[in-house]
Short mmCIF file of C-alpha atoms in Angstrom, two decimals:
data_model
loop_
_atom_site.label_atom_id
_atom_site.label_comp_id
_atom_site.label_asym_id
_atom_site.label_seq_id
_atom_site.Cartn_x
_atom_site.Cartn_y
_atom_site.Cartn_z
CA MET A 134 -8.81 -81.18 -12.11
CA SER A 135 -5.52 -81.54 -12.82
CA TYR A 136 -3.27 -78.82 -9.98
CA PHE A 137 -0.87 -80.18 -11.83
CA LYS A 138 1.65 -79.37 -14.68
CA GLU A 139 4.36 -80.36 -17.06
CA GLU A 140 7.20 -77.63 -15.15
CA HIS A 141 5.29 -79.54 -12.15
CA HIS A 142 6.37 -82.69 -12.53
CA LEU A 143 9.90 -81.94 -14.03
CA PHE A 144 10.64 -80.33 -10.20
CA ARG A 145 8.99 -82.91 -8.82
CA GLN A 146 11.97 -85.73 -10.13
CA SER A 147 14.92 -83.23 -9.50
CA LEU A 148 12.83 -82.98 -5.01
CA LYS A 149 12.60 -86.64 -5.29
CA GLU A 150 15.78 -86.41 -5.88
CA PHE A 151 17.70 -84.88 -4.85
CA LEU A 152 16.55 -86.12 -1.22
CA GLU A 153 17.36 -89.64 -2.47
CA ARG A 154 21.47 -89.05 -2.63
CA GLU A 155 21.00 -85.67 0.60
CA VAL A 156 19.29 -86.65 2.62
CA SER A 157 17.14 -89.90 3.24
CA PRO A 158 20.59 -91.42 4.10
CA ASN A 159 20.88 -89.31 6.67
CA LEU A 160 17.96 -89.35 9.21
CA GLU A 161 18.56 -92.17 11.03
CA ASP A 162 21.66 -90.47 12.07
CA TRP A 163 19.96 -87.15 12.27
CA GLU A 164 16.81 -88.58 14.76
CA LYS A 165 19.95 -89.52 16.64
CA ASP A 166 21.65 -86.55 17.01
CA GLY A 167 19.12 -84.08 17.51
CA LYS A 168 19.93 -81.55 14.95
CA ILE A 169 20.32 -81.93 11.69
CA PRO A 170 22.90 -80.60 10.01
CA LYS A 171 22.73 -76.75 8.53
CA SER A 172 24.51 -77.36 5.37
CA ILE A 173 21.36 -79.51 4.02
CA TRP A 174 19.35 -76.31 3.94
CA LYS A 175 22.72 -74.27 1.66
CA LYS A 176 22.71 -77.35 -0.69
CA MET A 177 18.10 -76.63 -1.40
CA GLY A 178 18.95 -73.26 -0.69
CA GLU A 179 22.02 -73.42 -4.14
CA MET A 180 19.32 -75.83 -6.13
CA GLY A 181 16.50 -73.57 -5.38
CA PHE A 182 13.90 -75.15 -3.06
CA LEU A 183 13.46 -72.87 -0.42
CA GLY A 184 11.20 -69.39 -0.88
CA LEU A 185 9.44 -71.35 -4.12
CA SER A 186 6.44 -68.57 -3.64
CA LEU A 187 8.94 -65.86 -3.47
CA PRO A 188 9.90 -63.23 -5.44
CA GLU A 189 12.85 -62.96 -7.44
CA LYS A 190 14.01 -60.20 -5.84
CA TYR A 191 13.97 -61.17 -2.78
CA GLY A 192 16.24 -64.79 -3.75
CA GLY A 193 13.48 -66.63 -4.55
CA SER A 194 11.04 -68.80 -7.62
CA GLY A 195 8.07 -66.82 -8.22
CA LEU A 196 6.46 -69.44 -8.59
CA ASP A 197 3.05 -70.56 -7.45
CA PHE A 198 1.26 -71.81 -4.93
CA PHE A 199 1.38 -75.81 -5.95
CA PHE A 200 5.08 -76.18 -6.31
CA GLU A 201 4.98 -75.61 -2.25
CA VAL A 202 2.38 -78.74 -1.75
CA ILE A 203 5.29 -80.88 -4.08
CA LEU A 204 8.28 -79.85 -1.60
CA ASN A 205 6.00 -81.01 1.28
CA GLU A 206 4.81 -83.76 -0.37
CA GLU A 207 8.11 -84.99 -1.48
CA MET A 208 9.90 -83.85 2.22
CA GLY A 209 6.33 -85.39 4.59
CA ARG A 210 6.76 -88.83 1.93
CA LEU A 211 10.12 -89.24 4.04
CA ASN A 212 8.99 -90.40 6.95
CA SER A 213 10.45 -87.62 9.76
CA GLY A 214 8.44 -84.67 11.00
CA GLY A 215 11.39 -83.22 12.42
CA PHE A 216 13.35 -82.34 9.06
CA VAL A 217 9.72 -81.93 7.38
CA ILE A 218 9.04 -78.92 10.16
CA THR A 219 12.50 -77.62 10.70
CA GLN A 220 12.35 -76.33 7.28
CA GLN A 221 8.37 -75.98 7.30
CA VAL A 222 8.64 -73.34 11.01
CA VAL A 223 10.59 -71.14 8.37
CA GLN A 224 9.23 -71.34 5.42
CA TYR A 225 5.22 -70.68 5.94
CA MET A 226 5.29 -69.77 9.23
CA SER A 227 8.41 -67.13 10.59
CA ALA A 228 9.20 -65.95 6.57
CA PRO A 229 5.55 -65.21 5.80
CA TYR A 230 5.20 -62.12 8.62
CA ILE A 231 8.78 -60.39 6.85
CA TYR A 232 7.15 -60.25 3.97
CA LYS A 233 3.74 -60.12 4.27
CA TYR A 234 3.91 -56.81 6.75
CA GLY A 235 7.62 -56.22 7.34
CA SER A 236 9.48 -53.35 5.70
CA GLU A 237 11.57 -52.91 2.92
CA ASP A 238 14.21 -53.19 5.31
CA LEU A 239 13.27 -55.78 6.86
CA LYS A 240 12.75 -58.21 3.54
CA ASN A 241 15.80 -57.28 2.12
CA LYS A 242 18.09 -57.78 5.59
CA TYR A 243 16.44 -61.33 6.41
CA LEU A 244 14.61 -63.07 3.05
CA PRO A 245 17.40 -63.83 0.83
CA GLY A 246 19.09 -64.84 3.77
CA ILE A 247 16.16 -67.46 4.10
CA ILE A 248 16.16 -68.67 0.14
CA SER A 249 19.35 -69.60 0.36
CA GLY A 250 18.98 -71.41 4.03
CA ASP A 251 21.51 -69.28 4.93
CA ILE A 252 19.29 -68.30 8.06
CA ILE A 253 17.14 -71.05 9.69
CA SER A 254 13.85 -68.62 11.61
CA CYS A 255 11.17 -69.19 14.28
CA ILE A 256 8.46 -68.22 16.29
CA GLY A 257 8.36 -67.32 19.21
CA ILE A 258 3.96 -67.70 20.51
CA THR A 259 3.56 -70.40 23.14
CA GLU A 260 4.39 -69.31 26.52
CA PRO A 261 4.28 -71.24 29.40
CA ASP A 262 0.74 -69.67 30.69
CA ALA A 263 -0.40 -68.71 27.30
CA GLY A 264 -1.25 -71.64 24.57
CA SER A 265 -4.87 -71.01 22.30
CA ASP A 266 -4.95 -68.64 23.94
CA THR A 267 -2.47 -66.47 22.15
CA LYS A 268 -4.71 -63.14 23.91
CA ASN A 269 -3.11 -63.91 26.91
CA ILE A 270 -0.09 -63.62 25.69
CA LYS A 271 2.64 -61.42 28.52
CA THR A 272 5.90 -61.13 27.33
CA LYS A 273 6.58 -58.04 26.79
CA ALA A 274 8.16 -54.78 24.35
CA GLU A 275 8.28 -51.13 26.53
CA LEU A 276 9.71 -49.09 23.66
CA LYS A 277 13.02 -46.92 24.72
CA GLY A 278 14.04 -44.91 22.49
CA ASP A 279 15.43 -45.80 19.66
CA TYR A 280 15.17 -49.87 20.81
CA TYR A 281 12.39 -52.00 22.25
CA LEU A 282 13.36 -54.16 25.49
CA VAL A 283 11.71 -57.31 25.68
CA ASN A 284 11.22 -59.58 29.07
CA GLY A 285 10.17 -62.47 28.97
CA SER A 286 9.56 -66.46 28.03
CA LYS A 287 8.26 -67.96 25.51
CA THR A 288 7.85 -72.31 24.92
CA PHE A 289 7.68 -74.80 23.25
CA ILE A 290 9.69 -73.12 20.35
CA THR A 291 10.95 -75.55 17.30
CA ASN A 292 14.10 -73.94 16.25
CA GLY A 293 14.47 -71.91 18.84
CA VAL A 294 18.09 -72.92 20.04
CA TYR A 295 18.60 -73.98 16.16
CA GLY A 296 17.96 -71.08 14.81
CA ASP A 297 19.46 -67.37 14.15
CA LEU A 298 16.16 -65.53 14.57
CA ILE A 299 13.02 -65.61 15.71
CA ILE A 300 9.13 -63.71 15.07
CA LEU A 301 8.36 -63.23 18.27
CA VAL A 302 5.23 -62.29 19.56
CA VAL A 303 5.62 -59.80 22.60
CA ARG A 304 3.10 -57.21 24.24
CA THR A 305 3.72 -53.06 23.32
CA ASN A 306 0.15 -52.01 25.20
CA GLN A 307 -0.39 -53.96 28.19
CA LYS A 308 -4.32 -53.02 28.85
CA GLY A 309 -4.59 -53.25 24.96
CA GLY A 310 -6.27 -57.03 24.75
CA SER A 311 -5.67 -58.36 20.70
CA HIS A 312 -4.91 -54.84 20.50
CA GLY A 313 -1.71 -54.84 22.31
CA MET A 314 0.01 -56.96 20.62
CA SER A 315 2.72 -56.77 18.10
CA LEU A 316 5.38 -58.44 16.24
CA LEU A 317 9.89 -58.69 16.18
CA CYS A 318 12.39 -59.79 14.38
CA VAL A 319 15.40 -60.94 16.54
CA ASP A 320 18.52 -61.39 16.51
CA LEU A 321 18.68 -64.87 18.96
CA LYS A 322 22.25 -64.35 19.55
CA SER A 323 20.85 -61.08 21.60
CA GLU A 324 22.42 -60.99 24.65
CA GLY A 325 19.82 -61.53 27.24
CA ILE A 326 18.38 -64.60 25.78
CA THR A 327 18.27 -68.05 27.68
CA LYS A 328 17.49 -70.96 25.40
CA ASN A 329 16.98 -74.72 26.64
CA LYS A 330 16.22 -77.94 24.45
CA ILE A 331 13.02 -79.70 25.83
CA ASN A 332 13.56 -83.79 25.46
CA LYS A 333 10.25 -84.40 22.71
CA LEU A 334 8.40 -87.91 22.10
CA GLY A 335 9.15 -87.14 18.43
CA TRP A 336 9.70 -84.97 15.68
CA ARG A 337 13.58 -85.89 17.30
CA SER A 338 15.81 -84.83 14.86
CA SER A 339 14.76 -80.82 15.50
CA ASP A 340 14.58 -79.30 18.42
CA THR A 341 12.20 -77.21 21.00
CA ALA A 342 13.13 -74.97 23.29
CA GLU A 343 12.22 -72.85 26.70
CA MET A 344 13.08 -69.60 26.20
CA GLY A 345 13.89 -66.66 28.26
CA PHE A 346 14.04 -63.12 27.13
CA ASP A 347 15.84 -60.69 29.85
CA ASN A 348 15.68 -56.92 29.04
CA VAL A 349 16.96 -57.88 25.43
CA LYS A 350 17.24 -55.16 23.81
CA VAL A 351 15.20 -55.11 20.02
CA PRO A 352 15.96 -52.24 17.09
CA LYS A 353 12.89 -50.34 16.40
CA GLU A 354 13.08 -50.99 13.45
CA ASN A 355 12.47 -54.40 13.99
CA LEU A 356 9.23 -53.76 14.44
CA ILE A 357 6.39 -56.06 11.57
CA GLY A 358 3.74 -53.91 9.96
CA GLU A 359 2.20 -51.41 12.90
CA GLU A 360 2.90 -51.55 16.80
CA GLY A 361 -0.96 -53.33 17.87
CA LYS A 362 -1.49 -55.50 15.17
CA GLY A 363 0.36 -58.52 15.26
CA PHE A 364 -2.45 -60.60 16.73
CA TYR A 365 -4.03 -59.73 13.40
CA TYR A 366 -0.99 -60.85 11.73
CA LEU A 367 -0.95 -63.63 13.36
CA MET A 368 -5.11 -64.71 12.51
CA ASN A 369 -3.73 -64.60 8.65
CA GLY A 370 -0.67 -66.31 9.19
CA LEU A 371 -2.21 -69.23 11.46
CA GLN A 372 -3.92 -70.06 8.33
CA LEU A 373 -0.91 -71.09 5.86
CA GLU A 374 1.25 -72.99 8.89
CA ARG A 375 -2.09 -75.43 9.31
CA LEU A 376 -2.54 -75.53 5.71
CA CYS A 377 1.17 -77.26 4.94
CA PHE A 378 0.41 -79.98 7.57
CA LEU A 379 -2.34 -80.96 5.05
CA PRO A 380 0.47 -82.85 2.02
CA SER A 381 3.13 -83.04 3.90
CA LEU A 382 1.19 -86.06 6.83
CA VAL A 383 -1.26 -87.40 3.44
CA ALA A 384 1.94 -88.00 2.18
CA CYS A 385 3.44 -89.56 4.65
CA MET A 386 0.17 -91.57 5.56
CA GLU A 387 0.08 -92.60 1.59
CA TYR A 388 4.27 -93.46 2.92
CA GLY A 389 3.01 -95.36 5.95
CA ILE A 390 0.47 -97.25 3.95
CA SER A 391 2.76 -98.36 0.61
CA GLU A 392 4.95 -99.61 2.81
CA SER A 393 2.38 -101.70 4.70
CA LEU A 394 1.12 -103.23 2.13
CA TYR A 395 4.96 -104.19 1.17
CA TYR A 396 4.72 -105.73 4.70
CA MET A 397 1.31 -107.34 4.41
CA SER A 398 2.37 -108.70 1.58
CA GLN A 399 5.90 -111.13 2.93
CA ARG A 400 5.01 -111.63 5.93
CA LYS A 401 3.01 -114.78 7.02
CA ALA A 402 0.83 -116.71 9.29
CA PHE A 403 -1.65 -119.33 9.62
CA GLY A 404 0.57 -120.32 5.76
CA LYS A 405 -0.52 -117.85 3.38
CA THR A 406 0.67 -114.12 3.53
CA ILE A 407 -2.29 -111.99 5.57
CA ASP A 408 -2.77 -108.77 3.26
CA LYS A 409 -5.23 -112.42 2.81
CA PHE A 410 -6.80 -111.58 6.16
CA GLU A 411 -10.46 -109.96 5.89
CA VAL A 412 -10.09 -107.86 8.21
CA LEU A 413 -6.71 -107.00 7.52
CA ARG A 414 -7.01 -106.23 3.88
CA HIS A 415 -10.57 -104.92 4.96
CA ARG A 416 -8.54 -102.10 7.33
CA LEU A 417 -5.86 -100.88 4.84
CA SER A 418 -9.08 -99.74 2.19
CA GLN A 419 -10.26 -97.45 4.87
CA LEU A 420 -7.64 -96.45 5.58
CA SER A 421 -6.67 -96.07 1.99
CA SER A 422 -10.09 -94.73 1.63
CA GLU A 423 -9.88 -91.65 3.79
CA VAL A 424 -6.67 -90.73 3.41
CA GLU A 425 -7.35 -90.13 -0.60
CA ALA A 426 -10.16 -88.52 0.09
CA LEU A 427 -8.21 -85.94 2.32
CA LYS A 428 -5.31 -85.62 -0.20
CA ASN A 429 -8.21 -84.10 -2.69
CA PHE A 430 -9.77 -82.30 -0.14
CA SER A 431 -5.80 -81.01 0.46
CA TYR A 432 -6.04 -79.90 -3.08
CA PHE A 433 -8.48 -78.27 -3.11
CA CYS A 434 -7.67 -75.70 0.22
CA CYS A 435 -4.48 -75.32 -1.61
CA ASP A 436 -5.89 -74.25 -4.37
CA MET A 437 -8.36 -72.02 -2.51
CA PHE A 438 -4.71 -69.83 -1.19
CA ASP A 439 -3.08 -70.62 -4.42
CA LYS A 440 -6.19 -68.12 -5.59
CA ASP A 441 -6.34 -66.05 -2.84
CA ILE A 442 -9.72 -66.43 -1.34
CA TYR A 443 -9.00 -65.88 2.06
CA ASP A 444 -11.01 -69.78 4.04
CA VAL A 445 -10.40 -69.79 7.98
CA LYS A 446 -12.94 -73.11 8.16
CA LEU A 447 -11.82 -74.44 4.86
CA CYS A 448 -8.33 -74.50 6.79
CA SER A 449 -9.36 -75.46 9.95
CA MET A 450 -11.26 -78.66 8.34
CA GLY A 451 -8.36 -79.17 6.98
CA LYS A 452 -5.85 -79.37 10.06
CA LEU A 453 -8.55 -80.55 11.95
CA LEU A 454 -9.07 -83.84 9.32
CA VAL A 455 -5.16 -84.40 8.46
CA THR A 456 -4.17 -84.49 12.08
CA GLU A 457 -6.87 -86.52 13.47
CA LEU A 458 -6.28 -89.14 10.32
CA HIS A 459 -2.30 -88.78 10.38
CA GLU A 460 -2.46 -90.55 14.33
CA LYS A 461 -5.41 -93.16 13.04
CA VAL A 462 -3.22 -94.06 10.38
CA SER A 463 0.23 -94.52 12.04
CA THR A 464 -1.41 -96.62 14.25
CA GLN A 465 -3.52 -98.61 12.30
CA CYS A 466 0.17 -99.44 10.58
CA LEU A 467 2.09 -99.84 13.23
CA GLN A 468 -1.03 -102.86 14.19
CA PHE A 469 0.13 -104.81 11.04
CA PHE A 470 3.15 -105.18 11.40
CA GLY A 471 2.57 -106.73 14.57
CA GLY A 472 5.13 -106.97 16.98
CA ASN A 473 8.35 -105.11 14.08
CA GLY A 474 6.70 -102.41 14.28
CA TYR A 475 7.40 -101.60 17.32
CA THR A 476 10.73 -101.31 16.96
CA GLU A 477 12.86 -98.71 15.93
CA ASP A 478 14.70 -101.60 12.95
CA TYR A 479 11.02 -100.81 11.45
CA PRO A 480 9.84 -97.26 10.34
CA MET A 481 6.41 -97.40 11.49
CA ALA A 482 7.77 -96.43 15.08
CA ARG A 483 8.77 -92.85 13.97
CA MET A 484 6.07 -92.13 12.33
CA TYR A 485 3.07 -93.32 15.60
CA ARG A 486 6.11 -90.39 17.40
CA ASP A 487 5.94 -87.92 15.40
CA SER A 488 2.41 -88.16 14.39
CA ARG A 489 1.06 -87.75 18.31
CA ILE A 490 2.12 -84.03 17.58
CA GLY A 491 0.07 -82.54 14.81
CA THR A 492 -3.18 -82.34 16.92
CA ILE A 493 -1.70 -80.14 19.72
CA GLY A 494 1.52 -78.07 17.75
CA GLY A 495 -0.86 -75.10 15.28
CA GLY A 496 -3.94 -75.31 16.77
CA THR A 497 -5.48 -78.38 18.87
CA SER A 498 -7.91 -80.59 17.51
CA GLU A 499 -10.71 -78.86 20.20
CA ILE A 500 -9.61 -74.77 18.63
CA MET A 501 -10.39 -76.45 15.90
CA ARG A 502 -13.39 -77.32 16.14
CA ASP A 503 -14.27 -74.61 18.54
CA ILE A 504 -13.29 -72.71 15.45
CA ILE A 505 -15.51 -74.62 12.30
CA ALA A 506 -18.57 -74.69 14.75
CA LYS A 507 -18.19 -69.97 15.80
CA ILE A 508 -18.64 -69.85 11.56
CA ILE A 509 -20.87 -72.50 10.97
CA ILE A 510 -23.81 -71.79 13.90
CA ASP A 511 -22.22 -68.30 15.46
CA ASP A 512 -22.45 -67.62 11.62
CA VAL A 513 -19.07 -65.89 12.43
CA GLN A 514 -17.39 -64.25 10.22
CA TYR A 515 -13.12 -64.40 9.80
CA GLU A 516 -11.87 -61.48 7.87
CA LYS A 517 -8.50 -61.08 6.08
CA GLU A 518 -5.42 -58.29 7.29
CA LYS A 519 -4.79 -56.20 4.47
CA SER A 520 -1.22 -56.60 3.92
CA SER A 521 1.14 -55.10 1.63
CA LEU A 522 1.13 -57.46 -0.80
CA SER A 523 -0.67 -56.78 -4.01
CA SER A 524 -3.74 -59.73 -4.10
CA LYS A 525 -3.43 -60.97 -7.36
CA ASN A 526 -6.80 -62.85 -7.37
CA GLU A 527 -9.07 -60.46 -5.22
CA LYS A 528 -12.24 -60.49 -7.22
CA ILE A 529 -12.63 -64.52 -6.53
CA ASP A 530 -15.43 -65.90 -5.41
CA LYS A 531 -16.59 -69.08 -4.65
CA SER A 532 -19.87 -68.79 -5.53
CA ASP A 533 -19.22 -70.89 -8.69
CA SER A 534 -18.07 -74.16 -6.50
CA LEU A 535 -20.06 -76.95 -6.89
CA THR A 536 -23.16 -77.85 -4.86
CA LEU A 537 -24.64 -81.56 -4.14
CA SER A 538 -27.52 -80.11 -5.82
CA SER A 539 -25.85 -79.54 -8.70
CA ALA A 540 -23.84 -82.19 -9.01
CA GLU A 541 -27.09 -84.58 -9.33
CA LYS A 542 -28.54 -82.85 -12.78
CA TYR A 543 -25.95 -84.25 -14.23
CA ALA A 544 -23.56 -86.97 -12.23
CA ASN A 545 -24.45 -90.76 -14.11
CA LYS A 546 -25.79 -93.53 -11.66
CA ASN A 547 -21.87 -93.74 -10.34
CA PHE A 548 -22.43 -91.47 -8.10
CA SER A 549 -26.16 -91.19 -7.22
CA VAL A 550 -25.65 -93.44 -4.52
CA ALA A 551 -22.44 -91.23 -3.75
CA ILE A 552 -24.26 -87.49 -3.82
CA GLU A 553 -27.40 -89.16 -2.32
CA ALA A 554 -25.76 -90.17 0.99
CA LEU A 555 -24.08 -86.87 1.47
CA LYS A 556 -27.27 -85.21 0.65
CA ILE A 557 -28.96 -86.62 3.69
CA ALA A 558 -25.75 -85.37 6.07
CA GLU A 559 -26.13 -82.47 5.57
CA ASN A 560 -29.67 -81.77 5.49
CA THR A 561 -29.44 -83.48 8.85
CA ILE A 562 -26.85 -81.39 10.56
CA GLU A 563 -28.91 -78.41 9.29
CA LEU A 564 -31.77 -79.34 11.02
CA THR A 565 -29.58 -80.12 14.34
CA VAL A 566 -27.82 -76.77 13.55
CA ASN A 567 -31.20 -75.06 12.76
CA HIS A 568 -32.35 -77.18 16.42
CA ILE A 569 -29.96 -75.55 19.23
CA GLU A 570 -30.18 -72.06 17.55
CA SER A 571 -34.36 -72.44 18.32
CA ASN A 572 -33.21 -73.62 21.92
CA ARG A 573 -30.45 -70.99 22.49
CA GLY A 574 -32.27 -69.36 25.63
CA GLU A 575 -29.96 -66.62 27.11
CA LYS A 576 -27.19 -68.49 25.96
CA ARG A 577 -24.28 -66.74 24.25
CA LYS A 578 -23.74 -69.83 22.12
CA ALA A 579 -25.90 -72.18 20.85
CA GLY A 580 -25.28 -75.85 22.05
CA THR A 581 -23.26 -77.10 24.79
CA GLN A 582 -19.73 -77.63 23.67
CA SER A 583 -19.22 -81.15 23.14
CA GLU A 584 -22.73 -80.93 20.68
CA ARG A 585 -20.28 -77.89 19.31
CA HIS A 586 -17.41 -79.79 18.93
CA ASN A 587 -19.36 -82.17 17.11
CA ILE A 588 -21.00 -80.81 15.03
CA ALA A 589 -17.38 -79.21 13.40
CA GLN A 590 -16.11 -82.52 13.26
CA LEU A 591 -19.08 -84.18 10.96
CA SER A 592 -19.16 -81.33 9.01
CA SER A 593 -15.93 -80.88 8.48
CA GLU A 594 -15.77 -85.31 7.29
CA ILE A 595 -19.30 -84.02 4.64
CA GLU A 596 -17.10 -81.11 3.40
CA CYS A 597 -13.90 -83.05 2.78
CA TYR A 598 -15.74 -86.42 1.00
CA LYS A 599 -17.87 -84.19 -1.08
CA GLN A 600 -15.24 -82.62 -2.61
CA TYR A 601 -13.81 -85.83 -3.15
CA VAL A 602 -17.02 -87.03 -4.30
CA PHE A 603 -16.76 -83.63 -6.63
CA SER A 604 -13.48 -84.62 -8.07
CA ILE A 605 -13.77 -88.70 -8.88
CA MET A 606 -16.97 -87.13 -11.34
CA LEU A 607 -14.99 -84.36 -13.10
CA ARG A 608 -12.41 -87.40 -13.75
CA SER A 609 -14.93 -89.57 -14.41
CA GLU A 610 -15.61 -87.54 -17.82
CA ASN A 611 -11.59 -87.78 -19.33
CA GLU A 612 -10.99 -90.74 -17.15
CA LYS A 613 -12.32 -94.85 -17.48
CA ASN A 614 -9.98 -96.84 -14.80
CA LEU A 615 -12.04 -95.60 -12.26
CA LYS A 616 -13.22 -98.64 -9.93
CA LYS A 617 -11.76 -98.45 -6.81
CA GLU A 618 -11.44 -94.20 -6.70
CA ILE A 619 -15.85 -94.98 -6.79
CA SER A 620 -16.45 -97.17 -4.55
CA MET A 621 -13.75 -94.70 -1.79
CA ALA A 622 -15.97 -92.33 -3.10
CA GLU A 623 -19.69 -94.47 -2.57
CA LEU A 624 -18.36 -96.16 0.63
CA ILE A 625 -16.58 -92.67 2.45
CA SER A 626 -20.04 -90.90 2.03
CA LEU A 627 -22.31 -93.73 2.79
CA GLN A 628 -20.81 -93.95 5.73
CA VAL A 629 -21.12 -90.78 6.70
CA MET A 630 -24.15 -90.18 6.07
CA ASP A 631 -24.19 -93.11 8.86
CA LYS A 632 -22.65 -91.31 11.72
CA VAL A 633 -24.28 -87.93 11.19
CA VAL A 634 -27.74 -89.35 11.04
CA SER A 635 -27.39 -91.65 14.46
CA ASN A 636 -24.88 -88.49 16.41
CA CYS A 637 -27.56 -86.07 15.83
CA PHE A 638 -30.01 -88.10 16.24
CA GLU A 639 -28.64 -88.43 20.00
CA MET A 640 -27.89 -84.05 19.72
CA PHE A 641 -31.77 -84.07 19.55
CA GLY A 642 -32.53 -85.35 22.98
CA ASP A 643 -35.40 -87.39 23.87
CA PHE A 644 -38.11 -88.15 22.08
CA GLU A 645 -41.42 -89.63 22.48
CA ASP A 646 -42.79 -90.29 19.05
CA ILE A 647 -40.19 -90.58 16.69
CA GLU A 648 -42.73 -90.80 13.69
CA ASN A 649 -43.13 -86.82 14.38
CA HIS A 650 -39.12 -86.16 14.58
CA LYS A 651 -37.36 -83.81 12.50
CA LEU A 652 -34.94 -86.34 11.52
CA TYR A 653 -36.75 -89.36 11.42
CA GLY A 654 -37.23 -88.89 7.54
CA ASN A 655 -33.72 -88.61 7.15
CA LEU A 656 -33.11 -91.50 9.75
CA LYS A 657 -35.52 -93.69 7.30
CA LYS A 658 -33.86 -92.75 4.19
CA SER A 659 -30.17 -93.19 5.48
CA LYS A 660 -30.96 -96.45 6.55
CA SER A 661 -32.82 -97.71 3.10
CA ILE A 662 -30.07 -96.45 1.03
CA ILE A 663 -27.60 -98.03 3.82
CA ILE A 664 -29.66 -102.28 3.35
CA SER A 665 -29.49 -101.25 0.20
CA ASN A 666 -24.95 -100.91 -0.35
CA SER A 667 -23.82 -103.51 1.66
CA LYS A 668 -19.86 -101.72 2.77
CA ALA A 669 -18.52 -105.16 3.86
CA SER A 670 -18.31 -105.38 -0.86
CA LEU A 671 -17.27 -102.02 -1.30
CA LEU A 672 -14.54 -102.71 0.33
CA ASP A 673 -13.37 -105.42 -0.69
CA GLU A 674 -13.22 -104.04 -4.28
CA ILE A 675 -11.51 -101.64 -2.91
CA SER A 676 -9.38 -104.67 -1.76
CA GLU A 677 -9.07 -106.58 -5.05
CA SER A 678 -8.52 -103.10 -6.49
CA LEU A 679 -5.89 -102.06 -3.45
CA ILE A 680 -3.51 -105.34 -3.09
CA ASP A 681 -4.54 -108.03 -5.73
CA LYS A 682 -3.95 -104.76 -8.51
CA LYS A 683 -7.43 -106.14 -10.28
CA GLU A 684 -8.49 -103.68 -12.43
#
């Protein structure tokens, strides 16, 4: 399906021209300076590029979420993680808490400035002894009449030095566990706040700070929502934080692949350009296939969010896959550039540095796998915390979404291999989860942590590739020239099937009689499909289209 209309394309063109004119020429200087002039955000505010989905009464544009997708894509294409994260923290990681849960007074006080670019906000969650373990936060806020007295410390706070406002996660009840946490709007000019800029590997144009709070007075009315509800607000807000990484990082990877394609077409070795060497062609085709699939999955996840469908599993899968792939693509693209890739004269060095934070910030890959495993194996359900927003699509249900079985009924022969491969992969995961559950015994959780993480990773890849196959199937009803995309869909489906069957066999452990093994049938079918469909031939087809531009 098409997620973009004419108005989206016009917006993209306007934004692209602005970024090329006002941002791109200055990025190198901002990287060296370690900060971005606040004037650029005011210019973006004046152009209407900020607060895109926030209501007009606060200065926003009241647009659908795919305008935000475009903003993230075009910023991501600049290949400057520091530039992107500075505004992502404002628009998606801090301001939404004010909008969703804050009082009308707080909204009127802060949102217009955030949307105009005059206010730079940040979110204060992580502490020296509390990163992924959010419930262990110790920064406390004691109510003293008409104000809170805040004491504690935070670390790894993007915009901490640069910003004007912090959404601070504090403990208002020392014995309340997750029920004892609250959110406060704190002016960063308040007395008692100390800031120390951290020297980082990447994201060099943005600041990241250690912060101390020593008897900082915060007006009582700066409490966001209800006291004691902070943890639940955070758990909801983190989904948007993770989601915004998808379009920005996919666009950054597309940029890296595009730059690599051009470089490889110019660089000669052994009498020919290096884009003629099979191993490099196949590697580039593999990366392009994975990025293309993830781009579609990104749109699918964003569409769910735009429809107000709260899906923790999808957001966690998306964040896991996009950050892991970003690291892989940046490494391989740097390799394409050889020694030049290791220098700051070429774009891959910055991409490589910036990519490393992805699997750490906003929830580590390990935490994402924990969350996904809880949903898939333990059937944990995450409910949406109510906000002051009126949900525009509360009754939307995902039950009518396409499944592999329903797709198989009307798919043409171009997709039969991909669908069969994904069905085997999906069934193998189901059988393996049942096996792990049956061996739970007295343990609180089924399976070892390694098994649970393995299942989470494999399930994420299946979900991503499944949505890609569905999208190409639907596009093929109206488009003819999809040979490359069909080959990509078949390639990644075959690969994930092979990977799933192999890994799941290991999770079953020792088994003397293989013919009676629960996965034996899937093993036979998967190997038969692999033998009958050459992955090398598919990579050749993709590289001919991608590199040689053959239709």
